[in-house]
Amino acid sequence: MYNTTQLRHLVGESLNGMHRRKVSGTVAVVIMGSALLMLALFSLVTINLDRVLQTVRGEIDITVFLRDDIHADDRARLRADLEGTEGVLAVQYVTPAQAIEKFRQELGEDADLLDALTANPLPASFEIRLSPDLNAAERLEELKATISGYPVVDEVVAHVEWVKRLDRVTRTFVLVDLLVGLLVLASALFVISNTVRLTIEESSTTIEVMKLVGATNWFIRLPYLLSGALQGALAGGIAMLVLVITYRFLSQQVDGIYFFANGQMLGFVMLSTLLGAGGSTLALRRHLSL
Amino acid sequence: MGQQLEPNNPSGDSAPRVIDHRAVISFYHVDLDYGRYRALNDVSFQVNNGEFLFVVGASGAGKSSVLRLITMDEFPTSGQVMVGNFLSTRMKRKQIPLLRREIGMVFQDFRLIDERSVFDNVAFAQMVVGVPSADIKRNVAQVLNWVGLYHKRKQKARTLSGGEQQRVAIARAIVNRPKILLADEPTGNLDPEVSQDVLDILFRINAGGTAVVMTTHDHLMVKQYGERVISLADGSIEADVQRGRRVSPSTRVLADRRIQTQDAELQQRKVEQWEAGVLPTTGERDV
C-alpha cells in the first residue's frame, strides 16, 4: 500500500506532531491518563466490592423456625419443598439441642448463663443457604412470604434489609462507573481532538502542499490519526503503570485484592488508543476539509 | 501526451517546441457562482498540449477561479471542464489527487515548507506519490540542478531569497513531470530581474512540451512575451489572442551559459538549434 519512504513519513509526522506540540500534547496525555486511571480505579473498586458482596451473600441464610408440635412427616415435606425451591442452595435441619449448643458456643465465656435454664427454649429450625445469584431483594421477599405460608412454620427470619442495602451499594457503584466512563470518553475525545486541531492548524502549509501534489486524503489524514492514537496509547499505558504500582503497594497491606489480568490491561490500553484515534477523527472532520 | 521536460537536459531549451494540438484543458460554457456572486460567466477555451497561455485580468476578473477549476478545487455551476482525461461532471472525490498528479502548481507566495530543506521540499512531492527513495534522490538532484539550486539543497527554504524560493517551488511543481503547469502570479512578489529568471524557467519547461497556464497582472510582460493571451473581465473572456512565438532574451543567455560548458561542436549545434527555435515564425495574428 505505502512504500518505506511513505511509511517513514507517516510515522515521522505522527511523532513530529506530538513533538511540536509538547505542552498541549503532554497536558492531553496527562488529562486523558488521569481520567483513564479514575475509570480503572472505579472499575477495580466495583469488581472488588462485588466479590465481597458475593461472599457476604453466600453466608446469608433464611432461618425458618418451626412450631414445637410439628410432625416428622410435615417437616420432611417442608424440607423437600424448600430444597426444590429455586435459589436455595442447601437446607439444614437444626434440632433444638443443636440450636442451644450453637448458642452456647456463640456465647463463649458467658455460656454459664444457659445453665440456669430448666428447659431448652429454642425451637427446631431449618437454616437455608441461598445461591449468591439470588441477589434481588424482591425475590427474597417473595421467598420469605411463601415459606411463611406453611402452617408448620412459626417464623421466618430473612436478612432482607441487609440485602437491599448491599444491592443499593452495588448499583451506586455501577452507576458511578458508568458516569466516570462517560466522563473519560468525553474528556479523551475533547483533549485529543483539541491537540490534533492545533497540530492541523500549525501544519496548514504542509497539508496544502500535500493536496497540491496529489496526496490521497487518507495519506494526509493518517499522521493526525496516528498521532491521536499514540497519545491515547501513551495515556492508557501511563494509567496502567500507575495502577500496577498502586496495586503492588496496596497488596502488601491488604490480602486478596482482585486486580486486572494482563489481557485486561492490554484491552484497557487498546481502548484508550481507540479513544485517541476517535478524538483525532473528530478534529479531522471538523478542521480538515479535503 | 507530448514531449516531457528532461531536467538537466539542455535540449529542453533549444529543441523546437512540440504542440500537438490536442487539448489538455477544455472549458465548455463554464459558469461559476459563489453564492449570488458570479465569478465566471460562459467561459469556453482550450489549452493544447505544449501551449503557453497567459491569463490576464484585473483582481476579481476570475483568473484564480479558472485555475481552481482546472485543479478541481471548484466545480462549475454549469458547463464542464476537462483536464486530461478527467471530466468535471464525472469526477469522483477520490480521483482528485490523481488529477493533481498531472498538474504542477506555482504560486505568488511560493508555498514552501519553511522549516524543511530545499531538497526535502522538492522530495516531498515525490514521496507523496510513492516514488522509491533511490529514485527520489536522483530525480530531485536532477531537477534542482536544472533550476540552478543544487548547491543550496541543504539550506532551509526560509533562508532563500524570493527568486530562489520560487525556483524551488517550480522544481517541486515539475519533479513529478506533470503534463500541465499552472502558475498563479508567479512573479507577483519578485523584482523585475528575478521575474525574468522565473519566466525563463517557465519558458524552458514549456519548451519541453509541458502546457503552461500563467496568470498575471503584468501587461508589459504579456505584451512582450505572450504568444496566447486570454483576457478576463468581470468573469467573462474579453479576448483570446494568439500571436507568434515570443521567447525572452535571457532564455538565450541562460542557454548560452550552459552551452559554454560543453564541447565546441556540440555548442555550435545547440546554438543553431536554439536559434531555429527562437526566430519569430508567423508574426502576430489574432484568432
XYZ file of C-alpha atoms in Angstrom:
577
model
C 0.000 0.000 0.000
C 2.662 2.508 1.052
C 6.365 2.236 0.365
C 9.008 2.566 3.081
C 9.592 6.276 2.391
C 5.895 6.963 2.804
C 5.654 4.859 5.959
C 8.653 6.699 7.374
C 6.880 9.959 6.605
C 3.630 8.815 8.245
C 5.323 7.689 11.457
C 7.697 10.660 11.453
C 4.848 13.144 11.030
C 2.793 11.494 13.793
C 5.710 11.752 16.213
C 6.541 15.195 14.910
C 3.019 16.354 15.669
C 3.463 15.292 19.292
C 6.963 16.724 19.430
C 5.885 20.088 18.046
C 3.037 20.377 20.494
C 4.952 19.301 23.572
C 2.974 21.308 26.125
C -0.540 20.714 24.835
C 0.398 17.116 23.954
C 1.698 16.454 27.462
C -1.343 18.112 29.026
C -3.611 15.997 26.805
C -1.824 12.777 27.763
C -1.869 13.688 31.489
C -5.569 14.612 31.479
C -6.533 11.560 29.497
C -4.243 9.339 31.599
C -5.785 10.670 34.831
C -9.297 10.148 33.511
C -8.439 6.599 32.439
C -6.812 5.958 35.810
C -10.017 7.064 37.521
C -12.052 4.754 35.332
C -9.718 1.837 36.005
C -9.722 2.528 39.756
C -13.508 2.739 39.932
C -13.821 -0.446 37.915
C -11.432 -2.211 40.267
C -13.244 -0.934 43.361
C -16.548 -2.109 41.906
C -15.177 -5.520 40.984
C -13.624 -5.954 44.441
C -16.781 -4.771 46.189
C -18.886 -7.122 44.121
C -16.637 -10.014 45.083
C -17.002 -9.111 48.759
C -20.761 -8.857 48.349
C -20.899 -12.220 46.624
C -19.149 -13.756 49.620
C -21.417 -11.996 52.105
C -24.497 -13.064 50.169
C -23.298 -16.656 50.244
C -23.361 -16.569 54.019
C -26.777 -15.035 54.344
C -29.414 -17.535 55.212
C -33.044 -17.664 55.973
C -33.857 -19.184 59.283
C -37.211 -20.962 59.378
C -38.355 -21.547 62.941
C -40.728 -24.493 63.236
C -43.676 -24.976 65.523
C -42.969 -27.211 68.521
C -45.790 -29.599 67.658
C -44.561 -30.331 64.129
C -44.949 -33.878 62.881
C -41.938 -35.595 61.340
C -43.786 -36.143 58.024
C -44.700 -32.435 57.730
C -41.110 -31.493 58.481
C -39.827 -33.837 55.779
C -42.362 -32.463 53.273
C -41.379 -28.876 54.089
C -37.711 -29.743 53.721
C -38.344 -31.316 50.326
C -40.312 -28.247 49.233
C -37.570 -25.917 50.409
C -34.857 -27.903 48.668
C -36.856 -27.794 45.471
C -37.229 -24.024 45.563
C -35.255 -22.014 43.009
C -32.303 -20.136 44.505
C -32.000 -22.421 47.529
C -28.534 -23.891 47.760
C -28.794 -26.019 50.916
C -31.236 -26.719 53.696
C -30.013 -27.855 57.085
C -32.244 -29.058 59.897
C -31.199 -27.778 63.315
C -32.683 -29.572 66.305
C -33.408 -27.604 69.496
C -30.441 -29.354 71.117
C -28.124 -28.357 68.278
C -29.501 -24.797 68.431
C -28.719 -24.411 72.104
C -25.287 -25.917 71.591
C -24.608 -23.406 68.811
C -25.860 -20.629 71.048
C -23.608 -21.876 73.840
C -20.602 -21.705 71.518
C -21.500 -18.220 70.400
C -21.755 -17.037 73.993
C -18.288 -18.400 74.724
C -17.285 -17.473 78.300
C -20.833 -16.413 79.114
C -22.193 -19.861 78.290
C -22.742 -20.453 82.002
C -25.816 -18.271 81.750
C -27.579 -21.092 79.914
C -27.129 -23.434 82.841
C -29.864 -21.519 84.590
C -32.398 -22.727 82.084
C -34.536 -25.658 83.131
C -35.779 -26.397 79.633
C -34.491 -25.673 76.103
C -36.446 -22.607 74.872
C -35.089 -22.751 71.338
C -37.294 -24.218 68.598
C -36.197 -26.562 65.842
C -35.368 -24.742 62.620
C -34.258 -25.014 59.024
C -31.234 -22.914 58.053
C -31.355 -22.131 54.403
C -28.320 -21.109 52.382
C -29.198 -19.226 49.256
C -27.451 -19.130 45.973
C -25.300 -15.938 45.512
C -27.240 -15.307 42.339
C -30.373 -14.682 44.339
C -29.413 -11.096 44.931
C -32.629 -9.348 44.167
C -34.284 -8.238 47.339
C -37.736 -8.644 45.788
C -37.068 -12.301 45.106
C -36.053 -12.789 48.726
C -39.239 -11.117 49.978
C -41.233 -13.454 47.771
C -39.424 -16.484 49.132
C -39.967 -15.334 52.672
C -43.710 -14.909 52.089
C -44.004 -18.372 50.504
C -42.276 -20.097 53.405
C -44.326 -18.155 55.980
C -47.438 -19.588 54.363
C -46.705 -23.119 55.647
C -48.790 -23.864 58.747
C -45.899 -25.697 60.409
C -43.712 -22.630 60.213
C -43.655 -20.419 63.260
C -41.450 -17.582 61.995
C -39.162 -16.792 59.091
C -36.150 -14.556 59.630
C -34.518 -13.268 56.458
C -31.964 -10.510 56.198
C -33.921 -8.634 53.580
C -32.968 -5.132 54.637
C -29.300 -6.003 54.614
C -29.527 -7.494 51.141
C -31.427 -4.459 49.928
C -28.698 -2.210 51.243
C -25.995 -4.270 49.509
C -27.912 -4.090 46.275
C -28.137 -0.325 46.535
C -24.397 -0.010 47.141
C -23.593 -2.217 44.140
C -25.980 -0.312 41.918
C -24.487 3.002 43.005
C -21.006 1.796 42.180
C -22.029 0.566 38.756
C -23.696 3.931 38.117
C -20.561 5.783 39.211
C -18.514 3.545 36.889
C -20.768 4.431 34.001
C -20.573 8.142 34.766
C -16.799 8.018 35.110
C -16.675 6.060 31.860
C -18.693 8.740 30.085
C -16.516 11.443 31.613
C -13.401 9.653 30.406
C -14.872 9.248 26.945
C -15.790 12.922 26.713
C -12.520 14.199 28.163
C -10.419 11.896 25.978
C -12.234 12.963 22.837
C -12.032 16.616 23.815
C -8.373 16.835 24.807
C -7.075 14.709 21.951
C -9.208 16.441 19.351
C -8.018 19.787 20.689
C -4.338 18.837 20.412
C -4.838 17.389 16.955
C -6.719 20.532 15.922
C -3.740 22.659 16.955
C -1.387 20.397 15.008
C -3.633 20.608 11.944
C -3.726 24.395 12.144
C 0.051 24.511 12.518
C 0.565 22.225 9.527
C -1.721 24.096 7.152
C 1.080 24.714 4.624
C 2.191 21.089 4.644
C -1.407 19.951 4.182
C -1.907 22.393 1.344
C 1.294 21.247 -0.356
C 0.242 17.628 0.019
C -3.104 18.358 -1.624
C -1.296 20.282 -4.317
C 0.985 17.439 -5.293
C -1.758 14.840 -5.294
C -1.627 13.138 -1.915
C -4.672 10.995 -1.262
C -6.985 12.148 1.515
C -6.042 9.151 3.623
C -2.360 9.880 3.255
C -2.974 13.422 4.512
C -5.178 12.319 7.395
C -3.196 9.324 8.633
C -0.412 11.134 10.548
C -3.002 13.027 12.597
C -4.988 9.886 13.230
C -1.830 8.063 14.319
C -0.784 10.986 16.483
C -4.090 10.874 18.403
C -3.909 7.095 18.702
C -0.342 7.327 20.012
C -1.361 9.884 22.614
C -4.228 7.617 23.632
C -1.915 4.616 23.909
C 0.553 6.644 25.938
C -2.187 7.865 28.292
C -3.527 4.314 28.691
C -0.028 2.946 29.291
C 0.723 5.557 31.943
C -2.627 4.940 33.658
C -1.914 1.191 33.781
C 1.596 1.774 35.104
C 0.314 3.960 37.941
C -2.368 1.378 38.667
C 0.132 -1.509 38.823
C 2.385 0.462 41.180
C -0.605 1.311 43.402
C -1.704 -2.324 43.393
C 1.777 -3.543 44.325
C 1.760 -1.160 47.285
C -1.791 -1.999 48.424
C -1.390 -5.755 48.053
C 1.336 -5.613 50.698
C -1.158 -4.084 53.136
C -4.340 -5.969 52.265
C -4.742 -9.561 51.157
C -6.969 -10.840 48.385
C -7.365 -7.684 46.308
C -8.562 -8.525 42.840
C -6.505 -6.940 40.046
C -6.717 -6.882 36.258
C -5.185 -9.733 34.290
C -2.533 -8.828 31.699
C -5.033 -9.268 28.870
C -7.466 -6.878 30.553
C -4.734 -4.269 30.971
C -3.825 -4.635 27.319
C -7.502 -4.237 26.458
C -7.584 -1.060 28.508
C -4.596 0.389 26.636
C -6.219 -0.601 23.331
C -9.434 1.102 24.377
C -7.550 4.274 25.165
C -5.724 4.021 21.819
C -9.086 3.836 20.081
C -10.305 6.801 22.106
C -7.266 8.765 20.937
C -7.959 7.845 17.336
C -11.604 8.832 17.913
C -10.505 12.256 19.181
C -8.342 12.696 16.084
C -11.203 11.708 13.803
C -13.364 14.333 15.465
C -10.728 17.011 14.877
C -10.136 15.876 11.297
C -13.837 16.009 10.494
C -14.229 19.475 11.915
C -10.978 21.120 10.975
C -9.555 19.432 7.887
C -11.527 19.867 4.723
C -10.070 17.958 1.808
C 0.697 13.499 -24.109
C 3.541 15.183 -25.913
C 7.191 15.637 -25.120
C 8.199 15.814 -21.476
C 10.668 18.095 -19.858
C 14.003 16.427 -19.290
C 15.598 18.101 -16.297
C 19.310 18.600 -16.734
C 18.967 18.181 -20.454
C 19.712 21.391 -22.332
C 17.712 20.182 -25.270
C 14.683 21.372 -23.361
C 15.888 24.891 -24.093
C 16.896 24.518 -27.654
C 14.719 21.913 -29.320
C 11.746 23.194 -31.307
C 8.698 23.082 -29.137
C 6.058 20.436 -29.636
C 2.435 21.489 -29.770
C 0.334 18.577 -30.928
C -2.960 20.451 -30.916
C -4.640 18.018 -28.621
C -6.421 19.797 -25.825
C -5.112 19.123 -22.330
C -7.535 21.613 -20.797
C -11.005 22.411 -22.117
C -13.635 24.740 -20.698
C -17.129 24.351 -22.194
C -19.517 27.215 -21.398
C -18.433 27.323 -17.790
C -20.331 29.362 -15.221
C -19.097 29.544 -11.658
C -21.143 31.079 -8.859
C -20.089 31.744 -5.289
C -23.498 32.129 -3.739
C -25.081 35.076 -5.535
C -21.776 36.263 -6.944
C -20.989 35.069 -10.454
C -17.216 34.563 -10.688
C -17.171 33.159 -14.245
C -19.715 33.605 -16.957
C -19.926 31.327 -20.014
C -16.188 30.755 -20.285
C -15.031 28.483 -23.098
C -11.460 27.857 -24.232
C -8.950 25.097 -24.824
C -5.297 24.747 -23.989
C -3.354 22.430 -26.250
C -0.552 20.143 -25.295
C 2.681 22.142 -25.078
C 0.980 25.535 -25.287
C 1.919 28.578 -23.168
C -1.140 30.553 -22.149
C -1.211 33.830 -20.291
C -4.437 34.627 -18.448
C -4.699 38.304 -17.639
C -7.244 40.472 -15.949
C -7.799 42.782 -13.005
C -8.287 41.467 -9.470
C -11.624 39.688 -9.276
C -11.743 39.149 -13.042
C -11.791 35.379 -12.491
C -8.150 34.337 -13.098
C -7.795 32.342 -9.898
C -11.226 30.804 -10.416
C -10.004 29.459 -13.749
C -7.034 27.815 -12.033
C -9.208 26.439 -9.229
C -11.497 24.904 -11.809
C -8.534 23.290 -13.560
C -7.318 21.705 -10.291
C -10.956 20.899 -9.493
C -10.821 22.728 -6.217
C -14.062 24.145 -7.569
C -16.622 22.664 -9.925
C -18.602 24.616 -12.500
C -22.091 25.717 -11.574
C -22.919 24.896 -15.183
C -20.886 23.787 -18.185
C -17.923 21.470 -17.831
C -14.184 21.392 -17.514
C -11.984 18.669 -18.944
C -8.383 18.267 -17.818
C -6.506 15.413 -19.452
C -8.925 12.536 -19.167
C -10.752 13.986 -16.183
C -14.166 15.480 -16.728
C -15.596 17.753 -14.023
C -19.108 16.378 -14.392
C -17.947 12.799 -13.825
C -15.256 13.472 -11.286
C -15.279 11.491 -8.059
C -13.699 12.976 -4.961
C -11.105 10.246 -4.692
C -9.983 10.914 -8.271
C -8.957 14.478 -7.475
C -5.489 13.505 -6.136
C -4.895 11.578 -9.368
C -5.754 14.677 -11.399
C -3.420 16.821 -9.276
C -0.559 14.450 -10.048
C -0.854 15.544 -13.654
C -0.681 19.218 -12.739
C 2.198 21.209 -11.295
C 1.367 24.429 -9.453
C 3.376 27.520 -8.664
C 2.047 30.422 -6.586
C 2.906 34.026 -5.920
C 3.633 33.193 -2.257
C 5.720 30.074 -3.123
C 4.016 27.861 -0.509
C 7.144 26.046 0.564
C 7.510 24.247 3.870
C 9.796 26.778 5.531
C 11.390 24.538 8.114
C 12.376 21.911 5.566
C 15.438 21.949 3.374
C 15.312 22.792 -0.323
C 15.895 19.119 -1.135
C 13.133 17.944 1.211
C 10.652 20.446 -0.194
C 11.110 19.038 -3.667
C 11.428 15.431 -2.484
C 8.138 15.832 -0.619
C 6.227 15.927 -3.900
C 7.774 12.631 -4.965
C 7.390 10.945 -1.593
C 3.677 11.778 -1.502
C 3.046 9.952 -4.766
C 5.088 6.939 -3.694
C 8.318 7.254 -5.676
C 11.020 4.940 -4.187
C 13.658 6.784 -2.173
C 16.564 5.959 -4.515
C 14.644 7.474 -7.427
C 13.666 10.474 -5.321
C 17.332 11.264 -4.651
C 18.211 11.069 -8.327
C 15.168 12.986 -9.617
C 15.390 15.754 -7.037
C 19.100 16.214 -7.666
C 18.406 16.491 -11.392
C 15.599 18.977 -11.095
C 17.455 21.133 -8.546
C 20.428 21.160 -10.839
C 18.103 22.166 -13.624
C 16.769 25.209 -11.749
C 20.319 26.007 -10.583
C 19.817 25.338 -6.885
C 21.531 22.010 -6.325
C 24.274 23.722 -4.340
C 21.632 25.061 -1.920
C 19.861 21.761 -1.467
C 20.651 21.534 2.246
C 19.541 25.055 3.126
C 16.221 25.650 4.803
C 13.665 27.071 2.381
C 13.097 30.142 4.531
C 16.750 31.198 4.205
C 16.494 31.625 0.419
C 15.696 34.800 -1.494
C 12.282 35.230 -3.081
C 13.544 34.290 -6.533
C 15.286 31.200 -5.192
C 12.194 30.147 -3.277
C 10.148 30.459 -6.439
C 12.681 28.275 -8.264
C 12.347 25.652 -5.531
C 8.572 25.872 -5.909
C 8.959 25.361 -9.653
C 11.291 22.407 -9.070
C 8.670 20.891 -6.786
C 5.967 21.530 -9.377
C 7.830 19.765 -12.176
C 9.646 16.969 -10.370
C 6.735 14.594 -10.944
C 6.765 15.547 -14.656
C 3.261 16.964 -14.900
C 1.532 17.443 -18.205
C 0.292 20.861 -17.156
C 1.947 23.609 -15.141
C -0.256 26.263 -13.561
C 1.466 29.415 -12.395
C -0.677 31.798 -10.348
C 1.022 35.213 -10.494
C 4.430 33.558 -10.064
C 6.329 36.823 -10.481
C 3.958 38.917 -8.378
C 6.321 39.056 -5.383
C 9.556 39.336 -7.325
C 11.586 42.235 -8.675
C 11.814 42.560 -12.476
C 15.187 40.861 -12.908
C 14.246 37.870 -10.796
C 10.864 37.760 -12.504
C 12.684 37.428 -15.768
C 14.645 34.414 -14.465
C 11.448 32.743 -13.285
C 9.749 33.421 -16.586
C 12.729 31.953 -18.410
C 12.429 28.758 -16.411
C 8.729 28.554 -17.237
C 9.529 29.003 -20.928
C 12.109 26.236 -20.714
C 9.620 23.930 -19.058
C 7.150 24.730 -21.782
C 9.838 24.082 -24.361
C 9.976 20.531 -23.065
C 6.330 20.036 -24.042
C 4.532 20.876 -20.795
C 1.477 23.080 -21.236
C 1.805 26.194 -19.064
C -1.059 28.395 -17.897
C 0.152 31.529 -16.174
C -1.985 34.242 -14.630
C -0.538 37.704 -14.260
C -1.313 41.384 -13.766
C 1.780 42.348 -15.673
C 0.531 43.616 -19.026
C 4.019 44.629 -20.084
C 5.277 41.104 -19.654
C 2.318 39.764 -21.582
C 2.801 42.269 -24.361
C 6.459 41.329 -24.610
C 6.245 37.550 -24.353
C 2.665 36.396 -24.588
C 2.016 34.174 -27.556
C -1.500 33.316 -26.499
C -3.336 35.567 -24.100
C -6.801 35.273 -22.637
C -8.098 38.474 -21.078
C -10.769 38.153 -18.453
C -13.050 40.944 -17.323
C -15.858 40.501 -14.805
C -15.728 36.729 -15.176
C -16.024 36.665 -18.957
C -13.461 36.205 -21.682
C -12.839 39.612 -23.168
C -10.287 38.449 -25.736
C -8.444 35.259 -26.664
C -5.453 36.308 -28.735
C -2.946 34.044 -30.450
C 0.306 35.601 -31.594
C 3.654 34.411 -32.884
C 6.069 32.765 -30.568
C 7.988 35.074 -28.246
C 10.945 33.987 -26.169
C 12.553 36.143 -23.540
C 16.066 37.321 -24.477
C 17.550 35.941 -21.296
C 16.497 32.455 -22.327
C 19.256 32.745 -24.851
C 21.694 33.984 -22.219
C 20.866 31.011 -19.988
C 21.157 28.604 -22.842
C 24.440 30.110 -23.953
C 25.842 29.926 -20.429
C 25.104 26.229 -20.254
C 26.365 25.616 -23.727
C 29.717 27.193 -22.910
C 30.464 24.279 -20.654
C 30.138 21.780 -23.444
C 32.484 20.986 -26.265
C 32.662 23.348 -29.216
C 30.987 21.112 -31.743
C 28.043 20.360 -29.534
C 27.900 24.008 -28.586
C 27.630 25.071 -32.200
C 24.865 22.586 -32.885
C 22.937 23.670 -29.821
C 23.143 27.334 -30.727
C 21.897 26.575 -34.214
C 19.003 24.574 -32.841
C 18.211 27.269 -30.362
C 18.347 29.945 -32.995
C 15.963 27.924 -35.117
C 13.524 27.733 -32.234
C 13.716 31.356 -31.180
C 13.075 33.093 -34.502
C 9.582 34.525 -34.846
C 7.525 32.250 -37.027
C 4.318 33.765 -38.397
C 4.267 37.176 -36.801
C 1.278 38.493 -34.918
C -2.139 37.250 -35.743
C -5.432 37.320 -33.993
C -7.550 34.227 -33.631
